[in-house]
mmCIF file of C-alpha atoms in Angstrom:
data_model
loop_
_atom_site.group_PDB
_atom_site.id
_atom_site.type_symbol
_atom_site.label_atom_id
_atom_site.label_comp_id
_atom_site.label_asym_id
_atom_site.label_seq_id
_atom_site.Cartn_x
_atom_site.Cartn_y
_atom_site.Cartn_z
ATOM 1 C CA MET A 11 32.993 -7.948 11.125
ATOM 2 C CA THR A 12 36.454 -7.670 9.617
ATOM 3 C CA GLY A 13 35.579 -10.277 7.020
ATOM 4 C CA THR A 14 32.365 -8.486 6.250
ATOM 5 C CA ALA A 15 34.133 -5.178 5.739
ATOM 6 C CA ALA A 16 36.677 -6.815 3.445
ATOM 7 C CA ALA A 17 34.015 -8.433 1.272
ATOM 8 C CA PRO A 18 33.169 -6.663 -1.992
ATOM 9 C CA LYS A 19 30.231 -4.278 -1.709
ATOM 10 C CA PRO A 20 27.358 -5.241 -4.044
ATOM 11 C CA SER A 21 26.196 -2.529 -6.417
ATOM 12 C CA GLY A 22 23.538 -0.369 -4.792
ATOM 13 C CA PHE A 23 23.988 -1.724 -1.243
ATOM 14 C CA ILE A 24 25.865 -0.379 1.776
ATOM 15 C CA ASP A 25 27.880 -3.576 2.346
ATOM 16 C CA ALA A 26 28.068 -7.289 1.518
ATOM 17 C CA LEU A 27 25.380 -8.326 4.050
ATOM 18 C CA ALA A 28 22.911 -5.652 2.993
ATOM 19 C CA ARG A 29 21.801 -7.462 -0.186
ATOM 20 C CA ARG A 30 20.620 -10.488 1.843
ATOM 21 C CA GLU A 31 18.912 -8.214 4.387
ATOM 22 C CA TYR A 32 17.203 -6.307 1.597
ATOM 23 C CA LEU A 33 15.865 -9.528 0.067
ATOM 24 C CA LEU A 34 14.608 -10.795 3.436
ATOM 25 C CA ILE A 35 12.813 -7.560 4.255
ATOM 26 C CA CYS A 36 11.244 -7.706 0.770
ATOM 27 C CA LEU A 37 10.038 -11.236 1.591
ATOM 28 C CA ALA A 38 8.678 -10.114 4.975
ATOM 29 C CA GLY A 39 6.832 -7.210 3.333
ATOM 30 C CA PHE A 40 5.339 -9.538 0.722
ATOM 31 C CA LEU A 41 4.128 -12.039 3.355
ATOM 32 C CA PHE A 42 2.634 -9.243 5.441
ATOM 33 C CA SER A 43 0.815 -8.010 2.357
ATOM 34 C CA VAL A 44 -0.580 -11.445 1.500
ATOM 35 C CA SER A 45 -2.265 -11.506 4.918
ATOM 36 C CA HIS A 46 -3.489 -7.931 4.660
ATOM 37 C CA ASN A 47 -4.876 -8.373 1.121
ATOM 38 C CA TYR A 48 -7.432 -10.851 2.423
ATOM 39 C CA SER A 49 -9.122 -7.624 3.570
ATOM 40 C CA ALA A 50 -10.478 -7.299 0.018
ATOM 41 C CA LEU A 51 -13.063 -9.893 1.085
ATOM 42 C CA LEU A 52 -14.127 -8.133 4.293
ATOM 43 C CA ALA A 53 -17.041 -6.279 2.666
ATOM 44 C CA ILE A 54 -18.407 -9.639 1.484
ATOM 45 C CA VAL A 55 -17.810 -11.329 4.859
ATOM 46 C CA PHE A 56 -19.408 -8.493 6.833
ATOM 47 C CA GLU A 57 -22.472 -8.585 4.579
ATOM 48 C CA ARG A 58 -22.747 -12.366 4.995
ATOM 49 C CA SER A 59 -22.412 -11.883 8.756
ATOM 50 C CA GLY A 60 -25.517 -9.674 8.833
ATOM 51 C CA HIS A 61 -24.045 -6.159 8.790
ATOM 52 C CA THR A 62 -25.770 -3.453 6.724
ATOM 53 C CA LEU A 63 -23.950 -1.619 3.941
ATOM 54 C CA GLN A 64 -23.606 1.434 6.198
ATOM 55 C CA ALA A 65 -22.255 -0.668 9.103
ATOM 56 C CA THR A 66 -19.821 -2.300 6.695
ATOM 57 C CA GLY A 67 -18.745 1.152 5.545
ATOM 58 C CA LEU A 68 -18.096 2.112 9.151
ATOM 59 C CA LEU A 69 -16.025 -1.016 9.782
ATOM 60 C CA LEU A 70 -13.976 -0.319 6.670
ATOM 61 C CA SER A 71 -13.594 3.412 7.347
ATOM 62 C CA LEU A 72 -12.890 3.446 11.100
ATOM 63 C CA PHE A 73 -9.834 1.325 10.366
ATOM 64 C CA SER A 74 -8.368 4.612 9.123
ATOM 65 C CA ILE A 75 -8.136 5.988 12.675
ATOM 66 C CA THR A 76 -5.468 3.560 13.824
ATOM 67 C CA ALA A 77 -3.886 3.126 10.378
ATOM 68 C CA ILE A 78 -3.223 6.850 10.133
ATOM 69 C CA ALA A 79 -2.231 7.088 13.804
ATOM 70 C CA GLY A 80 0.149 4.144 13.383
ATOM 71 C CA SER A 81 1.694 5.740 10.339
ATOM 72 C CA LEU A 82 2.127 9.124 12.011
ATOM 73 C CA ALA A 83 3.593 7.444 15.107
ATOM 74 C CA SER A 84 6.006 5.290 13.072
ATOM 75 C CA SER A 85 8.935 7.684 13.380
ATOM 76 C CA ALA A 86 8.522 7.847 17.163
ATOM 77 C CA VAL A 87 8.142 4.052 17.364
ATOM 78 C CA CYS A 88 11.354 3.582 15.350
ATOM 79 C CA ALA A 89 13.171 6.010 17.653
ATOM 80 C CA ARG A 90 12.029 4.231 20.811
ATOM 81 C CA LEU A 91 11.891 0.538 19.830
ATOM 82 C CA GLY A 92 14.311 0.426 16.916
ATOM 83 C CA VAL A 93 13.428 0.059 13.261
ATOM 84 C CA LEU A 94 13.572 -3.744 13.060
ATOM 85 C CA ARG A 95 11.465 -4.297 16.195
ATOM 86 C CA ALA A 96 8.905 -1.858 14.774
ATOM 87 C CA VAL A 97 8.747 -3.952 11.569
ATOM 88 C CA ARG A 98 8.181 -7.155 13.580
ATOM 89 C CA TRP A 99 5.443 -5.609 15.714
ATOM 90 C CA ALA A 100 3.655 -4.293 12.626
ATOM 91 C CA ILE A 101 3.578 -7.738 11.000
ATOM 92 C CA PHE A 102 2.626 -9.477 14.261
ATOM 93 C CA LEU A 103 -0.343 -7.158 14.914
ATOM 94 C CA THR A 104 -1.562 -7.752 11.366
ATOM 95 C CA CYS A 105 -1.277 -11.512 11.916
ATOM 96 C CA ILE A 106 -3.303 -11.640 15.138
ATOM 97 C CA SER A 107 -5.933 -9.202 13.884
ATOM 98 C CA MET A 108 -6.634 -11.222 10.741
ATOM 99 C CA ALA A 109 -6.914 -14.419 12.791
ATOM 100 C CA SER A 110 -9.257 -12.729 15.263
ATOM 101 C CA PHE A 111 -11.914 -12.075 12.582
ATOM 102 C CA ALA A 112 -12.691 -15.789 12.780
ATOM 103 C CA LEU A 113 -14.244 -15.008 16.193
ATOM 104 C CA THR A 114 -15.274 -11.352 15.935
ATOM 105 C CA ARG A 115 -16.824 -10.905 12.473
ATOM 106 C CA GLU A 116 -20.494 -11.192 13.546
ATOM 107 C CA SER A 117 -20.285 -8.535 16.291
ATOM 108 C CA PHE A 118 -19.917 -4.931 15.161
ATOM 109 C CA MET A 119 -17.922 -3.857 18.224
ATOM 110 C CA LEU A 120 -15.630 -6.909 18.268
ATOM 111 C CA ALA A 121 -15.076 -6.722 14.514
ATOM 112 C CA LEU A 122 -14.261 -3.036 14.949
ATOM 113 C CA LEU A 123 -11.679 -3.932 17.612
ATOM 114 C CA SER A 124 -10.061 -6.385 15.190
ATOM 115 C CA ARG A 125 -10.031 -3.719 12.494
ATOM 116 C CA LEU A 126 -8.457 -1.143 14.802
ATOM 117 C CA VAL A 127 -5.670 -3.544 15.776
ATOM 118 C CA GLN A 128 -5.177 -4.374 12.110
ATOM 119 C CA GLY A 129 -4.945 -0.659 11.391
ATOM 120 C CA ILE A 130 -2.064 -0.195 13.829
ATOM 121 C CA GLY A 131 -0.048 -2.941 12.134
ATOM 122 C CA VAL A 132 -0.828 -1.783 8.617
ATOM 123 C CA GLY A 133 -0.165 1.867 9.466
ATOM 124 C CA LEU A 134 3.231 1.037 10.934
ATOM 125 C CA LEU A 135 4.525 -1.469 8.416
ATOM 126 C CA VAL A 136 5.189 0.479 5.223
ATOM 127 C CA PRO A 137 6.944 3.539 6.709
ATOM 128 C CA VAL A 138 9.118 1.518 9.121
ATOM 129 C CA ALA A 139 9.941 -1.088 6.466
ATOM 130 C CA MET A 140 10.767 1.708 4.007
ATOM 131 C CA VAL A 141 13.150 3.215 6.568
ATOM 132 C CA TYR A 142 14.809 -0.198 6.945
ATOM 133 C CA VAL A 143 15.059 -0.718 3.178
ATOM 134 C CA GLN A 144 16.581 2.712 2.624
ATOM 135 C CA SER A 145 19.152 1.990 5.356
ATOM 136 C CA ARG A 146 20.392 -1.058 3.398
ATOM 137 C CA ILE A 147 20.897 0.679 0.032
ATOM 138 C CA SER A 148 23.258 3.329 -1.293
ATOM 139 C CA ARG A 149 22.504 6.263 -3.586
ATOM 140 C CA GLU A 150 23.318 4.065 -6.595
ATOM 141 C CA ASN A 151 20.005 2.729 -7.986
ATOM 142 C CA PHE A 152 18.189 4.234 -4.980
ATOM 143 C CA VAL A 153 14.833 4.717 -6.721
ATOM 144 C CA VAL A 154 15.024 1.316 -8.442
ATOM 145 C CA LEU A 155 15.717 -0.610 -5.217
ATOM 146 C CA VAL A 156 13.020 1.254 -3.279
ATOM 147 C CA THR A 157 10.639 0.445 -6.131
ATOM 148 C CA GLY A 158 11.768 -3.196 -6.077
ATOM 149 C CA PHE A 159 10.765 -3.462 -2.420
ATOM 150 C CA SER A 160 7.438 -1.808 -3.179
ATOM 151 C CA ALA A 161 6.717 -4.324 -5.956
ATOM 152 C CA GLY A 162 6.356 -7.228 -3.557
ATOM 153 C CA ILE A 163 3.663 -5.618 -1.420
ATOM 154 C CA PRO A 164 0.903 -5.169 -4.045
ATOM 155 C CA LEU A 165 1.955 -8.401 -5.777
ATOM 156 C CA ALA A 166 0.107 -10.123 -2.940
ATOM 157 C CA ALA A 167 -3.150 -8.798 -4.419
ATOM 158 C CA ALA A 168 -2.778 -11.404 -7.190
ATOM 159 C CA ILE A 169 -2.720 -14.163 -4.571
ATOM 160 C CA ALA A 170 -4.848 -13.297 -1.561
ATOM 161 C CA PRO A 171 -8.249 -12.236 -3.032
ATOM 162 C CA PRO A 172 -8.621 -15.137 -5.535
ATOM 163 C CA LEU A 173 -7.320 -17.689 -3.010
ATOM 164 C CA GLY A 174 -9.488 -16.201 -0.279
ATOM 165 C CA GLU A 175 -12.536 -16.250 -2.567
ATOM 166 C CA TRP A 176 -11.974 -19.980 -3.194
ATOM 167 C CA THR A 177 -11.490 -20.726 0.517
ATOM 168 C CA LEU A 178 -14.547 -18.691 1.497
ATOM 169 C CA HIS A 179 -16.691 -20.518 -1.065
ATOM 170 C CA HIS A 180 -15.519 -24.015 -0.094
ATOM 171 C CA TYR A 181 -14.721 -23.800 3.622
ATOM 172 C CA GLY A 182 -16.315 -20.636 5.015
ATOM 173 C CA GLU A 183 -15.268 -17.591 6.973
ATOM 174 C CA THR A 184 -13.357 -19.237 9.837
ATOM 175 C CA ALA A 185 -11.011 -21.098 7.485
ATOM 176 C CA LEU A 186 -10.571 -17.901 5.469
ATOM 177 C CA PHE A 187 -9.195 -15.944 8.412
ATOM 178 C CA ILE A 188 -7.001 -18.727 9.753
ATOM 179 C CA GLU A 189 -5.507 -19.003 6.281
ATOM 180 C CA ALA A 190 -5.096 -15.212 6.128
ATOM 181 C CA ALA A 191 -2.977 -15.097 9.303
ATOM 182 C CA ILE A 192 -0.417 -17.728 8.254
ATOM 183 C CA PRO A 193 1.682 -15.657 5.774
ATOM 184 C CA ALA A 194 2.160 -12.853 8.323
ATOM 185 C CA ALA A 195 3.398 -15.374 10.890
ATOM 186 C CA PHE A 196 6.086 -16.442 8.422
ATOM 187 C CA GLY A 197 6.783 -12.776 7.721
ATOM 188 C CA VAL A 198 7.817 -12.270 11.356
ATOM 189 C CA LEU A 199 10.166 -15.253 11.076
ATOM 190 C CA ALA A 200 11.757 -13.766 7.946
ATOM 191 C CA THR A 201 13.017 -10.794 9.980
ATOM 192 C CA LEU A 202 14.934 -12.882 12.516
ATOM 193 C CA GLY A 203 18.700 -12.514 12.321
ATOM 194 C CA LEU A 204 18.705 -9.191 10.483
ATOM 195 C CA ARG A 205 20.830 -6.293 11.695
ATOM 196 C CA ASP A 206 18.926 -3.286 12.922
ATOM 197 C CA ALA A 207 18.909 0.043 11.088
ATOM 198 C CA PRO A 208 20.107 3.310 12.647
ATOM 199 C CA ARG A 209 17.420 4.721 14.898
ATOM 200 C CA PRO A 210 15.909 8.062 13.886
ATOM 201 C CA SER A 211 16.812 11.037 16.074
ATOM 202 C CA ASN A 212 14.402 11.202 19.018
ATOM 203 C CA THR A 213 12.942 14.709 19.004
ATOM 204 C CA GLY A 214 10.017 13.902 21.289
ATOM 205 C CA GLY A 215 6.296 13.653 20.549
ATOM 206 C CA LEU A 216 5.557 12.038 17.202
ATOM 207 C CA ASN A 217 9.121 12.673 16.054
ATOM 208 C CA LEU A 218 7.904 14.411 12.882
ATOM 209 C CA ASP A 219 10.449 17.235 12.711
ATOM 210 C CA GLY A 220 11.296 17.781 9.049
ATOM 211 C CA GLY A 221 8.133 16.052 7.849
ATOM 212 C CA PHE A 222 6.285 19.238 6.898
ATOM 213 C CA GLU A 223 8.795 21.098 4.773
ATOM 214 C CA PRO A 224 7.088 23.197 2.050
ATOM 215 C CA HIS A 225 8.592 21.196 -0.825
ATOM 216 C CA LEU A 226 6.948 18.013 0.525
ATOM 217 C CA TRP A 227 3.350 19.211 0.295
ATOM 218 C CA LEU A 228 2.992 18.441 -3.422
ATOM 219 C CA PRO A 229 3.930 14.744 -3.086
ATOM 220 C CA TYR A 230 1.722 14.467 0.011
ATOM 221 C CA ILE A 231 -1.312 15.788 -1.887
ATOM 222 C CA ILE A 232 -0.619 13.495 -4.834
ATOM 223 C CA VAL A 233 -0.247 10.393 -2.681
ATOM 224 C CA LEU A 234 -3.474 11.283 -0.834
ATOM 225 C CA ALA A 235 -5.307 11.134 -4.160
ATOM 226 C CA GLY A 236 -3.452 7.961 -5.115
ATOM 227 C CA GLY A 237 -4.588 6.360 -1.870
ATOM 228 C CA GLY A 238 -8.213 7.091 -2.716
ATOM 229 C CA LEU A 239 -7.847 5.569 -6.182
ATOM 230 C CA TYR A 240 -6.152 2.459 -4.834
ATOM 231 C CA GLY A 241 -8.505 2.281 -1.855
ATOM 232 C CA TYR A 242 -11.557 1.597 -3.994
ATOM 233 C CA SER A 243 -10.001 -1.679 -5.156
ATOM 234 C CA VAL A 244 -9.187 -2.637 -1.558
ATOM 235 C CA ASN A 245 -12.589 -1.835 -0.085
ATOM 236 C CA TYR A 246 -15.367 -2.194 -2.669
ATOM 237 C CA LEU A 247 -14.197 -3.656 -5.959
ATOM 238 C CA ALA A 248 -14.625 -7.277 -4.792
ATOM 239 C CA ALA A 249 -18.284 -6.608 -3.926
ATOM 240 C CA SER A 250 -18.766 -4.734 -7.217
ATOM 241 C CA MET A 251 -17.378 -7.667 -9.194
ATOM 242 C CA GLN A 252 -19.431 -10.191 -7.232
ATOM 243 C CA GLU A 253 -22.575 -8.197 -8.059
ATOM 244 C CA ARG A 254 -21.697 -8.534 -11.765
ATOM 245 C CA ALA A 255 -20.746 -12.236 -11.388
ATOM 246 C CA ILE A 256 -17.121 -11.597 -12.415
ATOM 247 C CA LEU A 257 -14.478 -13.687 -10.660
ATOM 248 C CA LEU A 258 -12.009 -11.604 -8.641
ATOM 249 C CA GLY A 259 -9.046 -13.039 -10.504
ATOM 250 C CA ALA A 260 -10.166 -11.193 -13.655
ATOM 251 C CA PHE A 261 -9.039 -7.930 -12.062
ATOM 252 C CA PHE A 262 -6.567 -8.729 -9.300
ATOM 253 C CA ILE A 263 -4.319 -11.086 -11.279
ATOM 254 C CA PRO A 264 -3.758 -8.869 -14.380
ATOM 255 C CA SER A 265 -3.471 -5.729 -12.239
ATOM 256 C CA SER A 266 -0.770 -7.360 -10.109
ATOM 257 C CA ILE A 267 1.099 -8.733 -13.122
ATOM 258 C CA SER A 268 1.153 -5.330 -14.851
ATOM 259 C CA LEU A 269 2.185 -3.652 -11.602
ATOM 260 C CA VAL A 270 5.145 -5.959 -11.012
ATOM 261 C CA ALA A 271 6.174 -5.845 -14.679
ATOM 262 C CA MET A 272 6.259 -2.055 -14.499
ATOM 263 C CA ARG A 273 8.132 -1.892 -11.208
ATOM 264 C CA LEU A 274 10.736 -4.490 -12.084
ATOM 265 C CA GLY A 275 11.064 -3.754 -15.794
ATOM 266 C CA ALA A 276 10.005 -0.414 -17.189
ATOM 267 C CA ILE A 277 11.037 1.481 -14.039
ATOM 268 C CA TRP A 278 14.690 0.927 -15.074
ATOM 269 C CA ILE A 279 13.910 2.872 -18.246
ATOM 270 C CA MET A 280 11.831 5.524 -16.465
ATOM 271 C CA ARG A 281 14.107 6.057 -13.458
ATOM 272 C CA ARG A 282 15.641 9.168 -15.018
ATOM 273 C CA LEU A 283 12.266 10.862 -15.488
ATOM 274 C CA ASN A 284 11.122 13.602 -13.152
ATOM 275 C CA PRO A 285 8.717 12.245 -10.492
ATOM 276 C CA ARG A 286 6.108 14.810 -11.585
ATOM 277 C CA VAL A 287 6.081 13.166 -15.026
ATOM 278 C CA LEU A 288 5.809 9.696 -13.503
ATOM 279 C CA VAL A 289 2.891 10.546 -11.231
ATOM 280 C CA THR A 290 1.120 12.290 -14.118
ATOM 281 C CA LEU A 291 1.411 9.077 -16.127
ATOM 282 C CA SER A 292 0.145 7.212 -13.075
ATOM 283 C CA LEU A 293 -2.978 9.375 -12.860
ATOM 284 C CA VAL A 294 -3.714 8.975 -16.589
ATOM 285 C CA THR A 295 -3.539 5.193 -16.447
ATOM 286 C CA TYR A 296 -5.541 5.077 -13.203
ATOM 287 C CA GLY A 297 -8.280 7.071 -14.941
ATOM 288 C CA ILE A 298 -8.331 4.763 -17.975
ATOM 289 C CA GLY A 299 -8.437 1.751 -15.679
ATOM 290 C CA PHE A 300 -11.478 3.090 -13.827
ATOM 291 C CA VAL A 301 -13.304 3.800 -17.094
ATOM 292 C CA PHE A 302 -12.940 0.143 -18.089
ATOM 293 C CA MET A 303 -13.888 -0.998 -14.574
ATOM 294 C CA ALA A 304 -17.086 1.095 -14.709
ATOM 295 C CA LEU A 305 -17.994 -0.252 -18.156
ATOM 296 C CA ALA A 306 -17.150 -3.902 -17.455
ATOM 297 C CA GLN A 307 -19.974 -6.400 -17.684
ATOM 298 C CA GLY A 308 -17.680 -9.327 -18.420
ATOM 299 C CA TYR A 309 -14.092 -10.491 -18.105
ATOM 300 C CA VAL A 310 -12.435 -8.711 -21.038
ATOM 301 C CA ALA A 311 -13.150 -5.118 -19.958
ATOM 302 C CA MET A 312 -12.291 -5.944 -16.340
ATOM 303 C CA ILE A 313 -8.967 -7.494 -17.387
ATOM 304 C CA VAL A 314 -8.116 -4.383 -19.435
ATOM 305 C CA GLY A 315 -9.143 -2.191 -16.513
ATOM 306 C CA GLY A 316 -6.942 -4.248 -14.207
ATOM 307 C CA ILE A 317 -3.932 -3.852 -16.509
ATOM 308 C CA PHE A 318 -4.248 -0.052 -16.645
ATOM 309 C CA PHE A 319 -4.971 0.132 -12.922
ATOM 310 C CA GLY A 320 -1.857 -1.920 -12.186
ATOM 311 C CA ILE A 321 0.305 0.384 -14.307
ATOM 312 C CA GLY A 322 -0.992 3.438 -12.440
ATOM 313 C CA ASN A 323 -0.587 1.742 -9.072
ATOM 314 C CA SER A 324 2.961 0.656 -9.907
ATOM 315 C CA VAL A 325 4.209 4.231 -10.095
ATOM 316 C CA MET A 326 2.321 6.257 -7.523
ATOM 317 C CA PHE A 327 3.446 5.234 -4.041
ATOM 318 C CA PRO A 328 7.023 3.988 -4.583
ATOM 319 C CA VAL A 329 8.061 6.999 -6.655
ATOM 320 C CA ILE A 330 6.673 9.375 -4.032
ATOM 321 C CA SER A 331 8.347 7.364 -1.231
ATOM 322 C CA ALA A 332 11.658 7.677 -3.046
ATOM 323 C CA TRP A 333 10.907 11.339 -3.816
ATOM 324 C CA VAL A 334 10.426 12.313 -0.150
ATOM 325 C CA GLY A 335 13.323 10.122 1.055
ATOM 326 C CA GLU A 336 15.986 10.845 -1.541
ATOM 327 C CA ASN A 337 18.667 13.398 -0.628
ATOM 328 C CA VAL A 338 17.558 13.271 3.026
ATOM 329 C CA GLU A 339 19.902 12.150 5.798
ATOM 330 C CA PRO A 340 19.079 8.594 7.038
ATOM 331 C CA SER A 341 18.332 9.870 10.556
ATOM 332 C CA ARG A 342 15.705 12.279 9.118
ATOM 333 C CA ARG A 343 13.917 9.992 6.642
ATOM 334 C CA ALA A 344 11.383 8.534 9.073
ATOM 335 C CA ALA A 345 9.341 11.747 9.435
ATOM 336 C CA PRO A 346 8.661 12.358 5.688
ATOM 337 C CA GLN A 347 7.913 8.639 5.227
ATOM 338 C CA ALA A 348 5.469 8.760 8.149
ATOM 339 C CA VAL A 349 3.554 11.776 6.804
ATOM 340 C CA SER A 350 3.568 10.471 3.226
ATOM 341 C CA ASN A 351 2.269 7.088 4.334
ATOM 342 C CA ALA A 352 -0.376 8.698 6.549
ATOM 343 C CA SER A 353 -1.562 10.745 3.564
ATOM 344 C CA PHE A 354 -1.830 7.545 1.534
ATOM 345 C CA TYR A 355 -3.870 5.869 4.271
ATOM 346 C CA VAL A 356 -6.214 8.847 4.567
ATOM 347 C CA GLY A 357 -7.023 8.288 0.903
ATOM 348 C CA ILE A 358 -7.422 4.528 1.240
ATOM 349 C CA TYR A 359 -9.271 4.135 4.514
ATOM 350 C CA ALA A 360 -11.042 7.399 5.372
ATOM 351 C CA LEU A 361 -13.295 7.344 2.286
ATOM 352 C CA PRO A 362 -15.183 4.000 2.404
ATOM 353 C CA LEU A 363 -17.943 5.461 4.608
ATOM 354 C CA PRO A 364 -18.991 8.326 2.283
ATOM 355 C CA GLN A 365 -18.585 5.951 -0.655
ATOM 356 C CA ALA A 366 -21.007 3.549 1.053
ATOM 357 C CA TYR A 367 -23.744 6.206 0.794
ATOM 358 C CA LEU A 368 -22.845 6.953 -2.827
ATOM 359 C CA ILE A 369 -22.921 3.251 -3.677
ATOM 360 C CA GLY A 370 -26.146 2.742 -1.733
ATOM 361 C CA HIS A 371 -27.934 5.416 -3.768
ATOM 362 C CA PHE A 372 -26.318 5.092 -7.200
ATOM 363 C CA GLY A 373 -24.439 1.776 -7.317
ATOM 364 C CA TYR A 374 -20.811 0.709 -7.632
ATOM 365 C CA ALA A 375 -20.440 1.981 -11.198
ATOM 366 C CA ALA A 376 -21.146 5.537 -10.014
ATOM 367 C CA ALA A 377 -18.218 5.339 -7.593
ATOM 368 C CA GLU A 378 -15.993 4.002 -10.381
ATOM 369 C CA TRP A 379 -16.964 6.865 -12.710
ATOM 370 C CA MET A 380 -16.318 9.318 -9.871
ATOM 371 C CA TRP A 381 -12.763 8.024 -9.399
ATOM 372 C CA ALA A 382 -12.115 8.124 -13.142
ATOM 373 C CA ALA A 383 -13.173 11.789 -13.165
ATOM 374 C CA ILE A 384 -10.948 12.593 -10.176
ATOM 375 C CA ALA A 385 -7.950 10.918 -11.817
ATOM 376 C CA PHE A 386 -8.402 12.876 -15.057
ATOM 377 C CA ALA A 387 -8.990 16.158 -13.191
ATOM 378 C CA LEU A 388 -5.760 15.678 -11.256
ATOM 379 C CA THR A 389 -3.992 14.799 -14.505
ATOM 380 C CA ALA A 390 -5.013 18.213 -15.859
ATOM 381 C CA VAL A 391 -3.642 19.858 -12.709
ATOM 382 C CA MET A 392 -0.338 18.023 -13.120
ATOM 383 C CA PHE A 393 -0.075 19.132 -16.756
ATOM 384 C CA VAL A 394 -0.355 22.722 -15.536
ATOM 385 C CA VAL A 395 2.368 22.061 -12.947
ATOM 386 C CA LEU A 396 4.622 20.499 -15.586
ATOM 387 C CA ALA A 397 4.035 23.371 -17.976
ATOM 388 C CA ARG A 398 5.227 25.816 -15.328
ATOM 389 C CA CYS A 399 8.453 23.881 -14.716
ATOM 390 C CA ARG A 400 11.364 24.393 -17.062
ATOM 391 C CA PRO A 401 12.759 21.069 -18.400
ATOM 392 C CA GLY A 402 15.098 19.630 -15.799
ATOM 393 C CA ALA A 403 14.335 22.362 -13.269
ATOM 394 C CA ALA A 404 12.102 20.333 -10.947
ATOM 395 C CA LYS A 405 13.909 18.623 -8.133
ATOM 396 C CA ARG A 406 13.598 15.029 -7.251
#
């Protein structure tokens, strides 16, 4: 430890070992996300397995119960198990749940069990991994390094859906889910040998003290809406594109490329902007993306929609995660991260069921127009909020 302390501290990190630990946790988060992003094909698989659209909507929506519960419990889990063990358990549960669909997909109840286990892992991963990431970095470049971690998670959307579509077409459902579990297994291995992060203070219950401060409600509401916008791409866009005979890569590859380019490039330029400005820009580009998605009958419009969608997605969650975690003591960061992440998951996973009825009556394009309208309506709200804030007066 003496040698470690004497080593020069890299810019933005707490010590010389923290850079390596940061990179490994980024890798683990990416591998977890590759496995989880195979979920974009679940609506197709459930339909092929004989489930109705409404039953599929239930399987997609009921996942929200354990995803939200896992997210809300993440602070307590970190306090009791330790942050690093919580990260490993989250990735492991995602791994075994994805593999289990190879056996459970044709039974509603067994498939639901797989989804509920998957929800626990997914609900835990982002808040506990974010706590670990923030424990490795210093205030210097805080937002940029948090955003860098966040870039790897949605990047997996450029890999998993197109690869899964190819595997499903050539080798079937069983091979698809075996393939889906492999990255998460390597993600667990990537966490071995890392130092643990400081445990959050154990206040009992869900350990959410400090997670409901008045100044946090605005980012929670925004990220709830952002979850709904992102959730459509996770739950129904693959089926919408298949109905129009558009390959999934036409959306998921350009959206992921624009997302990563924004997070790793333009975010360095935008890091001095107020988060309210950034999330307003996110909502605008989300709305434009959904307009092109609704209009798309071929590849060009879907590619353009994917680019705008990726730009909007690049800003929303990481900026809000940094917003609720910045200027908060490390021992108190887990609670705001847990509530913020739970809000995001409410948006992503609690809405597929009502959307199933909308889609059943009016089609996928109607849902896409609905989300475009919501994004633009929220943009108008944010312009009002910005107009009421003096320049430089809003706090990060």
